[in-house]
mmCIF file of C-alpha atoms in Angstrom:
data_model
loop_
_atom_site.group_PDB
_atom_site.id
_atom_site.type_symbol
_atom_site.label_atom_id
_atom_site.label_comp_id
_atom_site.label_asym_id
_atom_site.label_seq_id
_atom_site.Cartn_x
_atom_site.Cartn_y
_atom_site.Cartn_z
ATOM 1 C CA UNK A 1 33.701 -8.862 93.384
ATOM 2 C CA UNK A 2 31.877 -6.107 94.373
ATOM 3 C CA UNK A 3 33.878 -3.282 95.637
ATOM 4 C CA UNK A 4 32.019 -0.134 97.792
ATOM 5 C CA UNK A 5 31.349 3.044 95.794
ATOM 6 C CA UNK A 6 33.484 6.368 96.831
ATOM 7 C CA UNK A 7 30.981 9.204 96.394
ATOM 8 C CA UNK A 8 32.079 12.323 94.780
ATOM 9 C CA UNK A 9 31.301 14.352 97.963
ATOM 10 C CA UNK A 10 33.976 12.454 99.610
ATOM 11 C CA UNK A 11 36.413 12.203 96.947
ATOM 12 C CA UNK A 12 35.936 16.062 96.971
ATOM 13 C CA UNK A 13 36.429 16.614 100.131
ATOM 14 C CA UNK A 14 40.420 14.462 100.410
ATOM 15 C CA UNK A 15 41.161 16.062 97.688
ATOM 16 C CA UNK A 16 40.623 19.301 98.665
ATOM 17 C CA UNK A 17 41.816 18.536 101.956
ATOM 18 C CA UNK A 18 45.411 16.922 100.506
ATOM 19 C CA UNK A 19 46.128 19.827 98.733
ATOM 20 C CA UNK A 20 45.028 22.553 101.220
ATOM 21 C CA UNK A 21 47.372 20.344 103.815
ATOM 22 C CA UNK A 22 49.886 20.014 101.133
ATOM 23 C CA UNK A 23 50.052 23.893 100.130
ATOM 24 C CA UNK A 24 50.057 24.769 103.955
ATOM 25 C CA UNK A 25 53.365 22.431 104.443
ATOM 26 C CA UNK A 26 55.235 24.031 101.680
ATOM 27 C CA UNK A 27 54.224 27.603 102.726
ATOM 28 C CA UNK A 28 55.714 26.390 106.655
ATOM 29 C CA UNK A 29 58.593 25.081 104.964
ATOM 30 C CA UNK A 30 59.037 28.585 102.711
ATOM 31 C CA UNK A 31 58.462 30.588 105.747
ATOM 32 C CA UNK A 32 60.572 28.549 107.417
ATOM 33 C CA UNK A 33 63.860 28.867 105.219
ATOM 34 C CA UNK A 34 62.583 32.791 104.723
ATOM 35 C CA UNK A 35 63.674 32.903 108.605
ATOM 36 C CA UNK A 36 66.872 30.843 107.776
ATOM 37 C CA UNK A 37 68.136 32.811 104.980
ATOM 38 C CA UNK A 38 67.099 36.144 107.277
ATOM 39 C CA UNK A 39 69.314 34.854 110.252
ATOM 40 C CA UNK A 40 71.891 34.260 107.630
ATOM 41 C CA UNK A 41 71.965 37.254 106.447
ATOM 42 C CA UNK A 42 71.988 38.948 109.883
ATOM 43 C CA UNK A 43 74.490 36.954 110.644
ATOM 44 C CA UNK A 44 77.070 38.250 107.950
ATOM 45 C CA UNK A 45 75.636 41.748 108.689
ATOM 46 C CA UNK A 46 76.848 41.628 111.851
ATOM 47 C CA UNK A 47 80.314 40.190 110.960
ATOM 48 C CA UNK A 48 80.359 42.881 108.736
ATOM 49 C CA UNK A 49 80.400 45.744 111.041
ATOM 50 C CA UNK A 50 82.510 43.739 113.610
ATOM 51 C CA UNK A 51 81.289 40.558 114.956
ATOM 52 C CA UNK A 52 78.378 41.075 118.194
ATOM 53 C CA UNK A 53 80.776 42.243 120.634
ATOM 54 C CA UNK A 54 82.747 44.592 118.357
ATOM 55 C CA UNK A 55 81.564 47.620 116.625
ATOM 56 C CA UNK A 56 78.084 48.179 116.491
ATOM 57 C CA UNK A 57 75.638 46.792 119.204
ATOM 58 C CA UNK A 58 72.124 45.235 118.322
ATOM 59 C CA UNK A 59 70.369 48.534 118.481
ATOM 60 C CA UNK A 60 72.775 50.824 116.006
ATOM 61 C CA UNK A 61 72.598 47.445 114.091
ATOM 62 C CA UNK A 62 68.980 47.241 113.229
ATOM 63 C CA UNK A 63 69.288 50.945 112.528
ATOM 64 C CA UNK A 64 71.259 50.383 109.712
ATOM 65 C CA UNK A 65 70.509 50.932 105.906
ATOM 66 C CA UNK A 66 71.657 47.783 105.472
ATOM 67 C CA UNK A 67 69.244 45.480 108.197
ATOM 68 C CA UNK A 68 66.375 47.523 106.834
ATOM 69 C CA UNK A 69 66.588 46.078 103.924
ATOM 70 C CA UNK A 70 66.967 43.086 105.185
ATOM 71 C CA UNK A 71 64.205 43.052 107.194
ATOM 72 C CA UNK A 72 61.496 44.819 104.384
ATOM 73 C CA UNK A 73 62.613 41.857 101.858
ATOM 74 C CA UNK A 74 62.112 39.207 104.805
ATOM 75 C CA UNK A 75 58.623 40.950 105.270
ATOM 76 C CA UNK A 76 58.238 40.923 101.435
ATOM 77 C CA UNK A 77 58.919 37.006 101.093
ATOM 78 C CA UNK A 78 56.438 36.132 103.919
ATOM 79 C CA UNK A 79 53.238 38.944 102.124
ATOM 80 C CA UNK A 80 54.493 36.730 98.724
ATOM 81 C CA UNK A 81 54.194 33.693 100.621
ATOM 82 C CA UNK A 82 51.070 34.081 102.261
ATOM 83 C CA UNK A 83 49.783 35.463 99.219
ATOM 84 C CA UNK A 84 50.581 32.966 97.024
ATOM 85 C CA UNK A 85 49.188 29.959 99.087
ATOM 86 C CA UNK A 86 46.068 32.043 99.405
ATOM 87 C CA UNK A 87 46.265 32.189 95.453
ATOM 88 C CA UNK A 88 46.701 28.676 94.925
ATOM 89 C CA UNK A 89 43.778 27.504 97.844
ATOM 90 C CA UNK A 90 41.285 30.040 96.066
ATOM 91 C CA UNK A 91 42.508 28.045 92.499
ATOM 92 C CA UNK A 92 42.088 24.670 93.761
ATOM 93 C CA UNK A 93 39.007 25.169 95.724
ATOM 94 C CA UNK A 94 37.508 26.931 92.348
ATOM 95 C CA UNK A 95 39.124 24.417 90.139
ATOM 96 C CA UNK A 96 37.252 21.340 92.409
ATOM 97 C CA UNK A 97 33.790 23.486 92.434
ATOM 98 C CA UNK A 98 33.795 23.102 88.971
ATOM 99 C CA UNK A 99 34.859 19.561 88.424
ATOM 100 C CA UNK A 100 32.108 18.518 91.388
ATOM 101 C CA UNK A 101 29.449 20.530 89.419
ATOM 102 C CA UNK A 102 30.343 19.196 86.088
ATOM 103 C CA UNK A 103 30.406 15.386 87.760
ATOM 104 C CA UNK A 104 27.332 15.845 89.249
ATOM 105 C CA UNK A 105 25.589 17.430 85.820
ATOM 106 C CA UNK A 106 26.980 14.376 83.819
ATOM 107 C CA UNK A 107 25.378 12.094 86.836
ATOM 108 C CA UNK A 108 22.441 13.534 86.919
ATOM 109 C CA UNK A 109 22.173 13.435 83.007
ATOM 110 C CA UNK A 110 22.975 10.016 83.187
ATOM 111 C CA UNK A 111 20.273 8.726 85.504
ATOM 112 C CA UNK A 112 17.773 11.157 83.495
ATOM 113 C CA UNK A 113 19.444 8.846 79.881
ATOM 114 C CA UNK A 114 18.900 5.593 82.093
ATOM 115 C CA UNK A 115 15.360 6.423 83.402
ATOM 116 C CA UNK A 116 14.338 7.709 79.258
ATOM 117 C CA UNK A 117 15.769 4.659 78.119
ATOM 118 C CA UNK A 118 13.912 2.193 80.448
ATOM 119 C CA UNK A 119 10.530 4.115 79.815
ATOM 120 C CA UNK A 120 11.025 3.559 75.773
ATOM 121 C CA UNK A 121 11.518 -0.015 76.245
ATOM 122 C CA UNK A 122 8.577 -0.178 78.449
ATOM 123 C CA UNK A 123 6.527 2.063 75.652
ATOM 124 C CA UNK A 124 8.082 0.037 72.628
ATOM 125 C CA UNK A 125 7.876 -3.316 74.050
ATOM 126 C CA UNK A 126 3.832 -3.069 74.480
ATOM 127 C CA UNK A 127 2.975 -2.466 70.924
ATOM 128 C CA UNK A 128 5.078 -5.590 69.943
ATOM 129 C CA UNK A 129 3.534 -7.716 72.799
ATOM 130 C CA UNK A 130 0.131 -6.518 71.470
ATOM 131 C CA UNK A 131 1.493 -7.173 67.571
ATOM 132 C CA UNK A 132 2.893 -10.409 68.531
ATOM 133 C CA UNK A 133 -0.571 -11.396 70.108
ATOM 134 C CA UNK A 134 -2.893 -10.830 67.389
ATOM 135 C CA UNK A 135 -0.366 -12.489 64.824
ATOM 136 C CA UNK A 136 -0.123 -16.228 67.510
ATOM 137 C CA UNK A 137 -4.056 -15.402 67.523
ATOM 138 C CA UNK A 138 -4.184 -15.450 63.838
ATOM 139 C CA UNK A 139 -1.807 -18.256 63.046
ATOM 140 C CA UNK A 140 -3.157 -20.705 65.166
ATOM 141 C CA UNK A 141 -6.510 -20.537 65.435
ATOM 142 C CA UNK A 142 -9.621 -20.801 63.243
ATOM 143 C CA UNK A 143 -11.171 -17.721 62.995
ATOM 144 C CA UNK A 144 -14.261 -15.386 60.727
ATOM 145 C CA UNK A 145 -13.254 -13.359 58.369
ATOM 146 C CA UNK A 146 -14.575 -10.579 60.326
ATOM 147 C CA UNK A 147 -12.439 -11.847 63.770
ATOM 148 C CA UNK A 148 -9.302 -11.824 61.143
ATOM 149 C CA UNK A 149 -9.870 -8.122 59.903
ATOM 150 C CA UNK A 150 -10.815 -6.656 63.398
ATOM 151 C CA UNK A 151 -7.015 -8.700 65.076
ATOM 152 C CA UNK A 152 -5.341 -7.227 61.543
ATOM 153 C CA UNK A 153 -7.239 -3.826 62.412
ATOM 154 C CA UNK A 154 -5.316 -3.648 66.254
ATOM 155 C CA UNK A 155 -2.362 -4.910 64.711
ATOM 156 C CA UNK A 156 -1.976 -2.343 62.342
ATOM 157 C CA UNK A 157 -2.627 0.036 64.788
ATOM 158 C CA UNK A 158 -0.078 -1.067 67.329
ATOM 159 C CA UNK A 159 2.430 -1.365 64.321
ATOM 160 C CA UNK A 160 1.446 2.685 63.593
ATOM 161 C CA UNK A 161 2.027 3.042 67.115
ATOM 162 C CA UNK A 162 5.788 1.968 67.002
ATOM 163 C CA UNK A 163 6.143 3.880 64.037
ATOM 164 C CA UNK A 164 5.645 7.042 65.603
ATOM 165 C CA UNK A 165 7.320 6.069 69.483
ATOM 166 C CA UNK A 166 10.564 5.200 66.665
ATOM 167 C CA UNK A 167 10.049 8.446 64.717
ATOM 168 C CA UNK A 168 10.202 10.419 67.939
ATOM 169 C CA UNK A 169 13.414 8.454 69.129
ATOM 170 C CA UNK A 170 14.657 9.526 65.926
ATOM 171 C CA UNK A 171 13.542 12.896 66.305
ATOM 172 C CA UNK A 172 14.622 13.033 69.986
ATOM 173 C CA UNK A 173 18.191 11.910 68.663
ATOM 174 C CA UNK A 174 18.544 14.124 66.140
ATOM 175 C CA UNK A 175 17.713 17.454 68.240
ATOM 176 C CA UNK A 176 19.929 16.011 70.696
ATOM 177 C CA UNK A 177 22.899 15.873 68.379
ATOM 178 C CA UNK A 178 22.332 19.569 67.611
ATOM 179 C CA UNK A 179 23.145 20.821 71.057
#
């Protein structure tokens, strides 16, 4: 079963979009009880001093001490509020910047692994073709002496040939392993 690919753009991109949508409806619902707890609050202010139609009227009301307060730590919840979701967007957008830059690194370094490994085959797998030639040349035919040592000759060659493409794997490996 083959199933379609999800690119990493995409993924990115609901991601960051779920969260941004998600920190949004928490700061609405914050802001929202902010406001609640605030008309609470006014509201046992104003039973305090005597009910809305005894005592003090709106105006001496928000005059008070008392309502000022009230109204600088309302103001203070929705800066902290706003603030905070601003916060946490900057994190996650930062956070997901990284992540996409990192997945993309590791798939570009894997393509760049896949590409190196096909050209080594390619490279190894002609020195054994060649190898393998000159020894089905050898075995079954009749040849000179001079016809032998000139197919042993290429043979040796090709097998000095892999030699070195292997020492350089090796090589390759081993200064990879010291990053």
């Amino acid at each position: 079963m083959n199933r379609p690919k999800l690119s990493l753009h995409l993924l990115t991109t609901f991601v960051l979009t779920y969260m941004v949508l998600a920190f949004a409806w928490w700061a609405i619902q914050l802001w929202r009880e902010n406001d609640r707890l605030f008309a609470v609050s006014y509201e046992l202010l104003e039973n305090k001093h005597g009910g809305p139609r005894r005592g003090l009227n709106v105006t001496e009301l928000m005059q008070t001490a008392e309502y000022q307060a009230l109204e600088q730590r309302r103001q203070k919840h929705k800066r902290m509020i706003l603030a905070e979701g601003i916060f946490f967007t900057l994190c996650l957008g930062f956070g997901l910047y990284v992540i996409n830059r990192a997945a993309k690194r590791e798939v570009t370094l894997a393509r760049q692994r896949r590409n190196f490994m096909l050209s080594i085959t390619h490279e190894l797998k002609s020195p054994i073709a060649a190898m393998r030639l000159t020894l089905e040349t050898i075995s079954k035919r009749e040849l000179q002496r001079t016809q032998i040592e000139k197919l042993c000759a290429n043979g040796l060659r090709d097998a000095a040939r892999l030699q070195t493409l292997v020492e350089d794997l090796l090589l390759a490996a081993r200064l990879e392993d010291n990053w």
